[in-house]
Each structure stands twice: as structure tokens, then as C-alpha cells.
PDB file of C-alpha atoms in Angstrom:
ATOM      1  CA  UNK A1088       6.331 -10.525   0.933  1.00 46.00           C
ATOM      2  CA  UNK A1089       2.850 -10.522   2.914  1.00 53.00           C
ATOM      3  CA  UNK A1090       3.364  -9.211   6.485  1.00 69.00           C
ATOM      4  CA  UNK A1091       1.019 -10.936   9.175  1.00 70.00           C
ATOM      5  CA  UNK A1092       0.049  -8.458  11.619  1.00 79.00           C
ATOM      6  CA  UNK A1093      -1.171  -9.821  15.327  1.00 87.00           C
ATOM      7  CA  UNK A1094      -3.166  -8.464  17.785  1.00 90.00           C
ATOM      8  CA  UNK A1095       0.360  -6.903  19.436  1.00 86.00           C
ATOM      9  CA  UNK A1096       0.813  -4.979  16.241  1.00 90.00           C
ATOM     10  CA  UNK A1097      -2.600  -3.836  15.707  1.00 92.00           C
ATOM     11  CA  UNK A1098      -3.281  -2.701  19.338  1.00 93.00           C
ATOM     12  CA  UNK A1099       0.087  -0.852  19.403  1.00 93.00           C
ATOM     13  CA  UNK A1100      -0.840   0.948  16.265  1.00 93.00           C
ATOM     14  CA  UNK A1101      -4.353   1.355  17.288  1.00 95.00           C
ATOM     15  CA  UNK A1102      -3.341   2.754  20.716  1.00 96.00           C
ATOM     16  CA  UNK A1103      -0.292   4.810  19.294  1.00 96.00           C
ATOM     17  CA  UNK A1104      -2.088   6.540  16.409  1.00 96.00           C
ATOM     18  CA  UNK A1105      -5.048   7.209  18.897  1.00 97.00           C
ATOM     19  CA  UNK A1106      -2.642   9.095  21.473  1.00 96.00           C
ATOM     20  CA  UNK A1107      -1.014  11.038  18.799  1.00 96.00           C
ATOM     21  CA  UNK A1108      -4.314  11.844  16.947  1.00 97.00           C
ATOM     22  CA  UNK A1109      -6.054  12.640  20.661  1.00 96.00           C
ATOM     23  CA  UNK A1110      -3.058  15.013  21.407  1.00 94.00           C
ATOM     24  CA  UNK A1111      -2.501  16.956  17.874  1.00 94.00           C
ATOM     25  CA  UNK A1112      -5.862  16.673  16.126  1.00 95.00           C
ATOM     26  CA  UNK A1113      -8.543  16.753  18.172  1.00 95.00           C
ATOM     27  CA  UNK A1114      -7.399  18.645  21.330  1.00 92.00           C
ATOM     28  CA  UNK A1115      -5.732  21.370  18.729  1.00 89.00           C
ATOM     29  CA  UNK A1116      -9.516  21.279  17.306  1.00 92.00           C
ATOM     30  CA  UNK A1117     -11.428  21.712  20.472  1.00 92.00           C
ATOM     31  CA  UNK A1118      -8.455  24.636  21.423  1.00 87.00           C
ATOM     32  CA  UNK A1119      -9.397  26.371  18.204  1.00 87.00           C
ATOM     33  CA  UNK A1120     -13.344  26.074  18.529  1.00 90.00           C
ATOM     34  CA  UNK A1121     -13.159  27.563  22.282  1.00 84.00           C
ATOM     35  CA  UNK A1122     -11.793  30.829  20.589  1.00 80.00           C
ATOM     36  CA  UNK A1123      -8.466  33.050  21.821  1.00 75.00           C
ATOM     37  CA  UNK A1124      -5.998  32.829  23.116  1.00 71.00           C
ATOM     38  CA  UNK A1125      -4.173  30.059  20.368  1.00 70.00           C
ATOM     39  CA  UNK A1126      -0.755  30.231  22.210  1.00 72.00           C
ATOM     40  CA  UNK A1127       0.534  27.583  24.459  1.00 72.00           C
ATOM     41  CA  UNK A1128       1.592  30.737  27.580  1.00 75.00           C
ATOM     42  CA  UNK A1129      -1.429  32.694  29.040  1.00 76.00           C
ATOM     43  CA  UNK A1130      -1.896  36.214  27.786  1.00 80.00           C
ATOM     44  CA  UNK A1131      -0.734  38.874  30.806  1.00 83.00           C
ATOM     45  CA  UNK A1132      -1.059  42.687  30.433  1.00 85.00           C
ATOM     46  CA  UNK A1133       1.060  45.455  31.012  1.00 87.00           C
ATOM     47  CA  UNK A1134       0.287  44.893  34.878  1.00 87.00           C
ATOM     48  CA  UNK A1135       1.570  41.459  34.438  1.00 83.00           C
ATOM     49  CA  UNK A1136      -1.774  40.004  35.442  1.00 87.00           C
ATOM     50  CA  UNK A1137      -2.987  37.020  33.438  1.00 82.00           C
ATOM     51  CA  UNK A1138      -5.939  38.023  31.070  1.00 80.00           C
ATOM     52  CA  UNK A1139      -6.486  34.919  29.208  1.00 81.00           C
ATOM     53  CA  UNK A1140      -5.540  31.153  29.449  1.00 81.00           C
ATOM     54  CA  UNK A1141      -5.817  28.221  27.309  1.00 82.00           C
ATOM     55  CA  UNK A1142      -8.476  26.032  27.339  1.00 85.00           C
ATOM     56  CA  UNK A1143      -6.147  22.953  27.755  1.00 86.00           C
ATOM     57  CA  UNK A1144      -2.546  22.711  29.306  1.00 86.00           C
ATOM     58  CA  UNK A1145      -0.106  22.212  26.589  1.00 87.00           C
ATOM     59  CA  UNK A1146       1.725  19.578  29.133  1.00 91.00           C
ATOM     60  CA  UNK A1147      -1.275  17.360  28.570  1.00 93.00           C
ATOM     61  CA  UNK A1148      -1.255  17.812  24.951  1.00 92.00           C
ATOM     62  CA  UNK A1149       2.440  17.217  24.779  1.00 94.00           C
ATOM     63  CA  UNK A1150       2.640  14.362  26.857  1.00 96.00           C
ATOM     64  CA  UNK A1151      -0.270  12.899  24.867  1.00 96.00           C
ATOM     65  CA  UNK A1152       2.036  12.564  21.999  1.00 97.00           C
ATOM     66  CA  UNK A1153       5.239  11.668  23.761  1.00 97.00           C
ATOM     67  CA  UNK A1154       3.081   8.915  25.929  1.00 97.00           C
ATOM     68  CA  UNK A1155       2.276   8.037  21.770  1.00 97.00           C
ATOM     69  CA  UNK A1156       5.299   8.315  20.516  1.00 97.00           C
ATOM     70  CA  UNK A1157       6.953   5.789  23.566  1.00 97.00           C
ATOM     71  CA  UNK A1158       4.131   3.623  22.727  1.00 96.00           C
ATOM     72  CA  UNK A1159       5.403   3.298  19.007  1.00 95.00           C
ATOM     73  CA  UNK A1160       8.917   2.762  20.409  1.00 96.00           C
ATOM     74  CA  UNK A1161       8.317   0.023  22.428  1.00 95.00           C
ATOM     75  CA  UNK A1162       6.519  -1.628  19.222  1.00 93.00           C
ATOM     76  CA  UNK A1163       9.500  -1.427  17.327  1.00 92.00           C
ATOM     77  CA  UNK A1164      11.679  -2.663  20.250  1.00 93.00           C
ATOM     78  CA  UNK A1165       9.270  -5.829  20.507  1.00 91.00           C
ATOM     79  CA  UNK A1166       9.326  -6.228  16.679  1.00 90.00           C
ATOM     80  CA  UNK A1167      13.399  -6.295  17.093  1.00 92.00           C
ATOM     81  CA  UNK A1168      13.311  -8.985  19.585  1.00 91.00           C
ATOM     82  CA  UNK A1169      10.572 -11.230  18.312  1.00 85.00           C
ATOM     83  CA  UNK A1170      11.507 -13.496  15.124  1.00 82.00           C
ATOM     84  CA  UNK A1171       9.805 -13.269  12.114  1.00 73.00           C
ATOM     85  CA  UNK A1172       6.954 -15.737  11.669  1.00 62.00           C
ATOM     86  CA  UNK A1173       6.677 -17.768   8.777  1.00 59.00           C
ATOM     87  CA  UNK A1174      10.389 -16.882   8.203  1.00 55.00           C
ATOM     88  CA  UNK A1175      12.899 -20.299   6.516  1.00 55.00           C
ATOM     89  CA  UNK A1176      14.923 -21.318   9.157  1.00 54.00           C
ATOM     90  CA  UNK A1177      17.796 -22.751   6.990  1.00 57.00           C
ATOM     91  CA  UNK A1178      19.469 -21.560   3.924  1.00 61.00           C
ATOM     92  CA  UNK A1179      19.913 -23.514   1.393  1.00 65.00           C
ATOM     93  CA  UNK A1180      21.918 -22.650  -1.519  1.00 67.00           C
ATOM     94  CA  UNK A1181      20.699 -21.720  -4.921  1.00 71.00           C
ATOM     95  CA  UNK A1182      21.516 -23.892  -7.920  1.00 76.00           C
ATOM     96  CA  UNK A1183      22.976 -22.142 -10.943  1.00 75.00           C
ATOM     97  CA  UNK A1184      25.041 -23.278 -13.961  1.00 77.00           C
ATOM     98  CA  UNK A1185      28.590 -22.661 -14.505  1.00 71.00           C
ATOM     99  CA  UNK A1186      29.950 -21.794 -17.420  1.00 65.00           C
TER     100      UNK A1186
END
């Protein structure tokens, strides 16, 4: 069976996938080229002072991906209350032979 995807569908993925990609992939990548620390907390020493901070918050990373993730769930919701297109919209019964 051949799915038709509309422009709902692809922007939804498109915009989904991005988020998700943008928060994991590509933040994690710029967080690992601007050197230590790799941790989410900032380093503190002894003193308690902080020493070293992350580039970029984790909250923005996270909420990158959850923003994403609600994204994909409200896709799925809309795919659960639209019909199918191109779907029969009566049954009809099969023929077979008795024997």
C-alpha cells in the first residue's frame, strides 16, 4: 500500500527531525569542538568556585529535543484524527465458493 505524504507530513518531519538533529547532533558537535569541560554541570574547585562552564546550556539542548519530540506528537495526533485518503469507504464482501 503506497502512502501519500502532504505538505503537513513532510513539514512535521522536516521540522521534527531538524529540532532533534539541531539539539543532539550538531550542538553536541560544536560542544565537543570548543574543548573541556564535556559535562552538562560547570566544573567548581575545592573552593567551590566555578572553573569551567559549558559552551551551551544543556536546557537549550534539551528543550531542543523535547520542543522535537512534541512536534512529532502532535503529527501523530493529527494523523489519528484525519481519515485516510484514498481509503474505500464501503465494504463489500468477498466472493468465495462453498464447498
Amino acid at each position: 500500500m503506497t502512502q501519500i505524504k502532504s505538505t503537513v507530513d513532510r513539514a512535521a518531519m522536516a521540522v521534527s527531525g531538524g529540532l532533534i538533529l539541531l539539539g543532539v547532533v550538531v550542538l553536541g558537535l560544536v560542544e565537543t569542538l570548543a574543548g573541556q569541560p564535556y559535562g552538562a554541570a560547570p566544573l567548581t574547585n575545592d573552593a567551590g568556585e566555578v572553573i569551567a562552564m559549558p559552551l551551551i546550556a544543556p536546557n537549550l539542548r534539551t528543550g531542543l529535543v523535547i520542543l522535537g519530540l512534541v512536534v512529532l506528537l502532535l503529527w501523530g495526533l493529527y494523523k489519528l484524527a484525519t481519515p485516510m485518503a484514498g481509503g474505500d469507504t464501503e465494504t463489500t464482501p468477498a466472493e468465495s465458493t462453498a464447498d
